[in-house]
């Protein structure tokens, strides 16, 4: 982002608006993609999402004005709907006794991609520079290359996947066949949204996945401003944060199941609340720490707990209302992006003002002095924002204890898990 800021001359406010717009695009796309998956199947939805999503990615490398960049950032955010498609596709492809682990693992690896991007994009930029491209233009070539990769993946997905083990939706519709392993909501969206527990989980997911998204989007800049790291080193550190997704989200779901088996449904809730509170504590410690070694320690500790909280959240979701699992999952999933949106607004409100003040106070100084003052101001503001967010997460953990889960719904889910009853079928 620092290269983009310099090349396009983004103001602090425009820089933070780009983060907010990207999250906003994801919220909108997640609201509509579920219905499209039900109608056309996840294979076609994923294919077109990646192909169409590659367009703003490529165009972002060609922009000449801040407004053009902001527009591209908004539409790039639509690619975030891939999470919903993945969850639908996994649910169609895996049996009930393993679908929870499969969902958690796929989601974790999806989040891993966000961190890998922090390492991969600087490396691509460095490779481009080695071919003689000016350093100031390297980010543009990197975005074009990323867009081409996105387009290519869309083509691969179309040619090498199926909607279900039995075939694609289009073929099954033509044959008037049913699909095992999916469930049609028997309770409408509005009815499901009246359950307070849905909104508690909405808040909980905002406090884990939403905050992880925000940290992904701001951490490398924070490390560069605070410790004067170069972009590749900062990217490597953020990658260490993301690498935890290889196992941590699955681990959260695993412990949620373990606590549920030993202590009933209340055990799931207690573990979820515990891991959320621990997540908040780790983030506040990270924000209050100035030593580089301890910063890395608390970053990794926060990474582990935030991703376990995500897995633990969706170990609870299926027990809220089995007749509205799709609607509830959609609401809770959207909560993550709303959390990211609000967290980004908070950081923007603090950092943009601090950076503007630092620039104004150092007018007349040379560029290096102004940049140093701006970096110091941004670092302090973002650190303060992280601390506030950490306190919010602790509060969300306490609120999670208000969840009361239905024993009847748990019994049905347990029987389904053991194969004692058939998973509902839907006509496609």
PDB file of C-alpha atoms in Angstrom, residues 34-219:
ATOM      1  CA  UNK A  34     -25.792 -17.497  -1.444  1.00  0.00           C
ATOM      2  CA  UNK A  35     -28.988 -17.237  -3.463  1.00  0.00           C
ATOM      3  CA  UNK A  36     -26.986 -17.407  -6.706  1.00  0.00           C
ATOM      4  CA  UNK A  37     -25.285 -20.601  -5.470  1.00  0.00           C
ATOM      5  CA  UNK A  38     -28.679 -22.164  -4.746  1.00  0.00           C
ATOM      6  CA  UNK A  39     -29.838 -21.315  -8.268  1.00  0.00           C
ATOM      7  CA  UNK A  40     -26.807 -21.913 -10.468  1.00  0.00           C
ATOM      8  CA  UNK A  41     -24.491 -24.046  -8.328  1.00  0.00           C
ATOM      9  CA  UNK A  42     -21.152 -23.133  -6.699  1.00  0.00           C
ATOM     10  CA  UNK A  43     -19.064 -24.154  -9.731  1.00  0.00           C
ATOM     11  CA  UNK A  44     -20.483 -21.501 -12.059  1.00  0.00           C
ATOM     12  CA  UNK A  45     -20.668 -18.892  -9.294  1.00  0.00           C
ATOM     13  CA  UNK A  46     -17.009 -19.390  -8.379  1.00  0.00           C
ATOM     14  CA  UNK A  47     -15.946 -19.372 -12.018  1.00  0.00           C
ATOM     15  CA  UNK A  48     -17.687 -16.078 -12.811  1.00  0.00           C
ATOM     16  CA  UNK A  49     -16.680 -14.487  -9.519  1.00  0.00           C
ATOM     17  CA  UNK A  50     -12.994 -15.126 -10.253  1.00  0.00           C
ATOM     18  CA  UNK A  51     -13.199 -14.154 -13.926  1.00  0.00           C
ATOM     19  CA  UNK A  52     -15.184 -10.963 -13.348  1.00  0.00           C
ATOM     20  CA  UNK A  53     -13.197 -10.200 -10.204  1.00  0.00           C
ATOM     21  CA  UNK A  54      -9.973 -10.299 -12.196  1.00  0.00           C
ATOM     22  CA  UNK A  55     -11.100  -7.227 -14.154  1.00  0.00           C
ATOM     23  CA  UNK A  56     -10.871  -4.658 -11.315  1.00  0.00           C
ATOM     24  CA  UNK A  57      -7.664  -6.334 -10.108  1.00  0.00           C
ATOM     25  CA  UNK A  58      -6.035  -5.780 -13.495  1.00  0.00           C
ATOM     26  CA  UNK A  59      -7.525  -2.304 -13.877  1.00  0.00           C
ATOM     27  CA  UNK A  60      -6.142  -1.268 -10.491  1.00  0.00           C
ATOM     28  CA  UNK A  61      -2.683  -1.625 -11.991  1.00  0.00           C
ATOM     29  CA  UNK A  62      -3.620   0.838 -14.736  1.00  0.00           C
ATOM     30  CA  UNK A  63      -5.278   3.573 -12.668  1.00  0.00           C
ATOM     31  CA  UNK A  64      -4.031   7.147 -12.830  1.00  0.00           C
ATOM     32  CA  UNK A  65      -6.123   8.888 -10.161  1.00  0.00           C
ATOM     33  CA  UNK A  66      -7.074   8.163  -6.528  1.00  0.00           C
ATOM     34  CA  UNK A  67     -10.771   7.962  -7.491  1.00  0.00           C
ATOM     35  CA  UNK A  68     -10.084   5.263 -10.076  1.00  0.00           C
ATOM     36  CA  UNK A  69      -8.116   3.309  -7.476  1.00  0.00           C
ATOM     37  CA  UNK A  70     -10.911   3.567  -4.898  1.00  0.00           C
ATOM     38  CA  UNK A  71     -13.485   2.312  -7.403  1.00  0.00           C
ATOM     39  CA  UNK A  72     -11.294  -0.683  -8.228  1.00  0.00           C
ATOM     40  CA  UNK A  73     -10.807  -1.434  -4.523  1.00  0.00           C
ATOM     41  CA  UNK A  74     -14.580  -1.538  -4.014  1.00  0.00           C
ATOM     42  CA  UNK A  75     -15.126  -4.058  -6.810  1.00  0.00           C
ATOM     43  CA  UNK A  76     -12.090  -6.125  -5.801  1.00  0.00           C
ATOM     44  CA  UNK A  77     -13.856  -6.568  -2.459  1.00  0.00           C
ATOM     45  CA  UNK A  78     -16.570  -8.564  -4.232  1.00  0.00           C
ATOM     46  CA  UNK A  79     -14.111 -11.442  -4.524  1.00  0.00           C
ATOM     47  CA  UNK A  80     -14.522 -11.856  -0.760  1.00  0.00           C
ATOM     48  CA  UNK A  81     -17.831 -13.619  -1.502  1.00  0.00           C
ATOM     49  CA  UNK A  82     -15.659 -16.631  -2.326  1.00  0.00           C
ATOM     50  CA  UNK A  83     -15.930 -17.632   1.348  1.00  0.00           C
ATOM     51  CA  UNK A  84     -19.681 -18.203   0.995  1.00  0.00           C
ATOM     52  CA  UNK A  85     -19.285 -20.184  -2.242  1.00  0.00           C
ATOM     53  CA  UNK A  86     -16.599 -22.344  -0.645  1.00  0.00           C
ATOM     54  CA  UNK A  87     -18.809 -23.151   2.346  1.00  0.00           C
ATOM     55  CA  UNK A  88     -21.687 -24.091   0.034  1.00  0.00           C
ATOM     56  CA  UNK A  89     -19.454 -26.223  -2.184  1.00  0.00           C
ATOM     57  CA  UNK A  90     -17.829 -28.002   0.770  1.00  0.00           C
ATOM     58  CA  UNK A  91     -21.276 -28.743   2.228  1.00  0.00           C
ATOM     59  CA  UNK A  92     -22.329 -30.316  -1.064  1.00  0.00           C
ATOM     60  CA  UNK A  93     -19.193 -32.402  -1.477  1.00  0.00           C
ATOM     61  CA  UNK A  94     -18.553 -33.761   2.060  1.00  0.00           C
ATOM     62  CA  UNK A  95     -20.551 -36.083   4.312  1.00  0.00           C
ATOM     63  CA  UNK A  96     -22.166 -34.810   7.520  1.00  0.00           C
ATOM     64  CA  UNK A  97     -19.661 -36.495   9.828  1.00  0.00           C
ATOM     65  CA  UNK A  98     -16.710 -34.596   8.317  1.00  0.00           C
ATOM     66  CA  UNK A  99     -18.277 -31.462   6.826  1.00  0.00           C
ATOM     67  CA  UNK A 100     -17.551 -29.332   9.911  1.00  0.00           C
ATOM     68  CA  UNK A 101     -13.848 -30.090   9.838  1.00  0.00           C
ATOM     69  CA  UNK A 102     -13.788 -29.631   6.064  1.00  0.00           C
ATOM     70  CA  UNK A 103     -15.508 -26.245   6.297  1.00  0.00           C
ATOM     71  CA  UNK A 104     -13.175 -25.012   9.023  1.00  0.00           C
ATOM     72  CA  UNK A 105     -10.081 -26.214   7.191  1.00  0.00           C
ATOM     73  CA  UNK A 106     -11.082 -24.685   3.858  1.00  0.00           C
ATOM     74  CA  UNK A 107     -11.925 -21.391   5.545  1.00  0.00           C
ATOM     75  CA  UNK A 108      -8.588 -21.403   7.333  1.00  0.00           C
ATOM     76  CA  UNK A 109      -6.683 -21.996   4.121  1.00  0.00           C
ATOM     77  CA  UNK A 110      -8.712 -19.227   2.494  1.00  0.00           C
ATOM     78  CA  UNK A 111      -7.594 -16.828   5.194  1.00  0.00           C
ATOM     79  CA  UNK A 112      -4.040 -18.085   4.678  1.00  0.00           C
ATOM     80  CA  UNK A 113      -4.194 -16.649   1.178  1.00  0.00           C
ATOM     81  CA  UNK A 114      -4.628 -13.170   2.586  1.00  0.00           C
ATOM     82  CA  UNK A 115      -1.387 -13.432   4.501  1.00  0.00           C
ATOM     83  CA  UNK A 116       0.462 -15.147   1.654  1.00  0.00           C
ATOM     84  CA  UNK A 117      -0.510 -12.167  -0.477  1.00  0.00           C
ATOM     85  CA  UNK A 118       1.439  -9.913   1.893  1.00  0.00           C
ATOM     86  CA  UNK A 119       4.552 -11.894   1.072  1.00  0.00           C
ATOM     87  CA  UNK A 120       3.789 -12.771  -2.529  1.00  0.00           C
ATOM     88  CA  UNK A 121       3.008  -9.300  -3.865  1.00  0.00           C
ATOM     89  CA  UNK A 122       6.319  -7.730  -2.683  1.00  0.00           C
ATOM     90  CA  UNK A 123       8.176 -10.710  -4.131  1.00  0.00           C
ATOM     91  CA  UNK A 124       6.417 -10.292  -7.470  1.00  0.00           C
ATOM     92  CA  UNK A 125       7.249  -6.586  -7.366  1.00  0.00           C
ATOM     93  CA  UNK A 126      10.901  -7.387  -6.653  1.00  0.00           C
ATOM     94  CA  UNK A 127      10.981  -9.846  -9.566  1.00  0.00           C
ATOM     95  CA  UNK A 128       9.474  -7.231 -11.868  1.00  0.00           C
ATOM     96  CA  UNK A 129      12.094  -4.690 -10.806  1.00  0.00           C
ATOM     97  CA  UNK A 130      14.834  -7.230 -11.592  1.00  0.00           C
ATOM     98  CA  UNK A 131      13.658  -7.145 -15.220  1.00  0.00           C
ATOM     99  CA  UNK A 132      14.333  -3.423 -15.398  1.00  0.00           C
ATOM    100  CA  UNK A 133      10.957  -1.972 -14.425  1.00  0.00           C
ATOM    101  CA  UNK A 134      11.119   1.181 -12.324  1.00  0.00           C
ATOM    102  CA  UNK A 135      10.537   0.522  -8.629  1.00  0.00           C
ATOM    103  CA  UNK A 136       7.708   3.076  -8.542  1.00  0.00           C
ATOM    104  CA  UNK A 137       5.793   1.120 -11.201  1.00  0.00           C
ATOM    105  CA  UNK A 138       6.403  -2.370  -9.831  1.00  0.00           C
ATOM    106  CA  UNK A 139       3.143  -2.457  -7.852  1.00  0.00           C
ATOM    107  CA  UNK A 140       1.198  -1.870 -11.084  1.00  0.00           C
ATOM    108  CA  UNK A 141       2.739  -4.897 -12.791  1.00  0.00           C
ATOM    109  CA  UNK A 142       2.112  -6.934  -9.641  1.00  0.00           C
ATOM    110  CA  UNK A 143      -1.604  -6.134  -9.722  1.00  0.00           C
ATOM    111  CA  UNK A 144      -1.869  -7.045 -13.413  1.00  0.00           C
ATOM    112  CA  UNK A 145      -0.111 -10.362 -12.764  1.00  0.00           C
ATOM    113  CA  UNK A 146      -2.414 -11.060  -9.789  1.00  0.00           C
ATOM    114  CA  UNK A 147      -5.444 -10.344 -11.967  1.00  0.00           C
ATOM    115  CA  UNK A 148      -4.241 -12.755 -14.647  1.00  0.00           C
ATOM    116  CA  UNK A 149      -3.761 -15.430 -11.963  1.00  0.00           C
ATOM    117  CA  UNK A 150      -7.303 -14.793 -10.704  1.00  0.00           C
ATOM    118  CA  UNK A 151      -8.715 -15.168 -14.215  1.00  0.00           C
ATOM    119  CA  UNK A 152      -6.719 -18.347 -14.790  1.00  0.00           C
ATOM    120  CA  UNK A 153      -8.012 -19.866 -11.550  1.00  0.00           C
ATOM    121  CA  UNK A 154     -11.571 -19.185 -12.683  1.00  0.00           C
ATOM    122  CA  UNK A 155     -10.958 -21.136 -15.878  1.00  0.00           C
ATOM    123  CA  UNK A 156      -9.351 -23.992 -13.914  1.00  0.00           C
ATOM    124  CA  UNK A 157     -12.279 -24.118 -11.478  1.00  0.00           C
ATOM    125  CA  UNK A 158     -14.755 -24.385 -14.335  1.00  0.00           C
ATOM    126  CA  UNK A 159     -12.922 -27.245 -16.016  1.00  0.00           C
ATOM    127  CA  UNK A 160     -11.834 -29.304 -13.028  1.00  0.00           C
ATOM    128  CA  UNK A 161     -14.677 -29.172 -10.483  1.00  0.00           C
ATOM    129  CA  UNK A 162     -18.264 -30.403 -10.141  1.00  0.00           C
ATOM    130  CA  UNK A 163     -21.103 -28.907  -8.118  1.00  0.00           C
ATOM    131  CA  UNK A 164     -21.748 -32.206  -6.321  1.00  0.00           C
ATOM    132  CA  UNK A 165     -20.360 -35.749  -6.363  1.00  0.00           C
ATOM    133  CA  UNK A 166     -23.325 -36.659  -8.600  1.00  0.00           C
ATOM    134  CA  UNK A 167     -22.659 -33.943 -11.154  1.00  0.00           C
ATOM    135  CA  UNK A 168     -23.387 -30.288 -11.914  1.00  0.00           C
ATOM    136  CA  UNK A 169     -26.626 -28.501 -11.081  1.00  0.00           C
ATOM    137  CA  UNK A 170     -27.489 -27.974 -14.751  1.00  0.00           C
ATOM    138  CA  UNK A 171     -27.242 -31.684 -15.512  1.00  0.00           C
ATOM    139  CA  UNK A 172     -29.143 -32.715 -12.398  1.00  0.00           C
ATOM    140  CA  UNK A 173     -31.926 -30.247 -13.139  1.00  0.00           C
ATOM    141  CA  UNK A 174     -32.275 -31.672 -16.635  1.00  0.00           C
ATOM    142  CA  UNK A 175     -32.509 -35.169 -15.130  1.00  0.00           C
ATOM    143  CA  UNK A 176     -34.932 -34.011 -12.402  1.00  0.00           C
ATOM    144  CA  UNK A 177     -32.680 -35.473  -9.702  1.00  0.00           C
ATOM    145  CA  UNK A 178     -32.275 -34.571  -6.029  1.00  0.00           C
ATOM    146  CA  UNK A 179     -29.045 -33.839  -4.205  1.00  0.00           C
ATOM    147  CA  UNK A 180     -28.152 -35.414  -0.852  1.00  0.00           C
ATOM    148  CA  UNK A 181     -26.129 -33.464   1.668  1.00  0.00           C
ATOM    149  CA  UNK A 182     -27.890 -30.111   1.475  1.00  0.00           C
ATOM    150  CA  UNK A 183     -30.731 -28.620   3.411  1.00  0.00           C
ATOM    151  CA  UNK A 184     -33.338 -26.143   2.296  1.00  0.00           C
ATOM    152  CA  UNK A 185     -34.312 -23.588   4.906  1.00  0.00           C
ATOM    153  CA  UNK A 186     -37.723 -24.291   6.366  1.00  0.00           C
ATOM    154  CA  UNK A 187     -37.765 -20.973   8.215  1.00  0.00           C
ATOM    155  CA  UNK A 188     -37.542 -17.669   6.356  1.00  0.00           C
ATOM    156  CA  UNK A 189     -34.719 -15.181   6.686  1.00  0.00           C
ATOM    157  CA  UNK A 190     -36.818 -12.675   8.616  1.00  0.00           C
ATOM    158  CA  UNK A 191     -38.042 -15.316  11.043  1.00  0.00           C
ATOM    159  CA  UNK A 192     -34.505 -16.547  11.671  1.00  0.00           C
ATOM    160  CA  UNK A 193     -33.283 -12.989  12.231  1.00  0.00           C
ATOM    161  CA  UNK A 194     -35.683 -12.570  15.179  1.00  0.00           C
ATOM    162  CA  UNK A 195     -33.615 -14.961  17.294  1.00  0.00           C
ATOM    163  CA  UNK A 196     -31.310 -12.916  19.543  1.00  0.00           C
ATOM    164  CA  UNK A 197     -28.717 -15.706  19.480  1.00  0.00           C
ATOM    165  CA  UNK A 198     -28.140 -15.089  15.774  1.00  0.00           C
ATOM    166  CA  UNK A 199     -27.125 -11.513  16.531  1.00  0.00           C
ATOM    167  CA  UNK A 200     -24.928 -12.558  19.429  1.00  0.00           C
ATOM    168  CA  UNK A 201     -23.039 -14.784  16.998  1.00  0.00           C
ATOM    169  CA  UNK A 202     -23.058 -11.923  14.476  1.00  0.00           C
ATOM    170  CA  UNK A 203     -21.244  -9.842  17.113  1.00  0.00           C
ATOM    171  CA  UNK A 204     -18.928 -12.711  18.004  1.00  0.00           C
ATOM    172  CA  UNK A 205     -17.872 -13.258  14.388  1.00  0.00           C
ATOM    173  CA  UNK A 206     -17.359  -9.526  13.983  1.00  0.00           C
ATOM    174  CA  UNK A 207     -14.983  -9.740  16.950  1.00  0.00           C
ATOM    175  CA  UNK A 208     -12.887 -12.544  15.446  1.00  0.00           C
ATOM    176  CA  UNK A 209     -13.021 -12.810  11.661  1.00  0.00           C
ATOM    177  CA  UNK A 210     -13.747  -9.109  11.236  1.00  0.00           C
ATOM    178  CA  UNK A 211     -10.750  -8.145  13.328  1.00  0.00           C
ATOM    179  CA  UNK A 212      -8.534 -10.634  11.508  1.00  0.00           C
ATOM    180  CA  UNK A 213      -9.475  -8.972   8.208  1.00  0.00           C
ATOM    181  CA  UNK A 214      -8.625  -5.554   9.602  1.00  0.00           C
ATOM    182  CA  UNK A 215      -5.294  -6.739  10.965  1.00  0.00           C
ATOM    183  CA  UNK A 216      -4.448  -8.273   7.591  1.00  0.00           C
ATOM    184  CA  UNK A 217      -5.145  -4.955   5.929  1.00  0.00           C
ATOM    185  CA  UNK A 218      -3.194  -2.756   8.328  1.00  0.00           C
ATOM    186  CA  UNK A 219      -0.470  -4.817   9.970  1.00  0.00           C
TER     187      UNK A 219
END
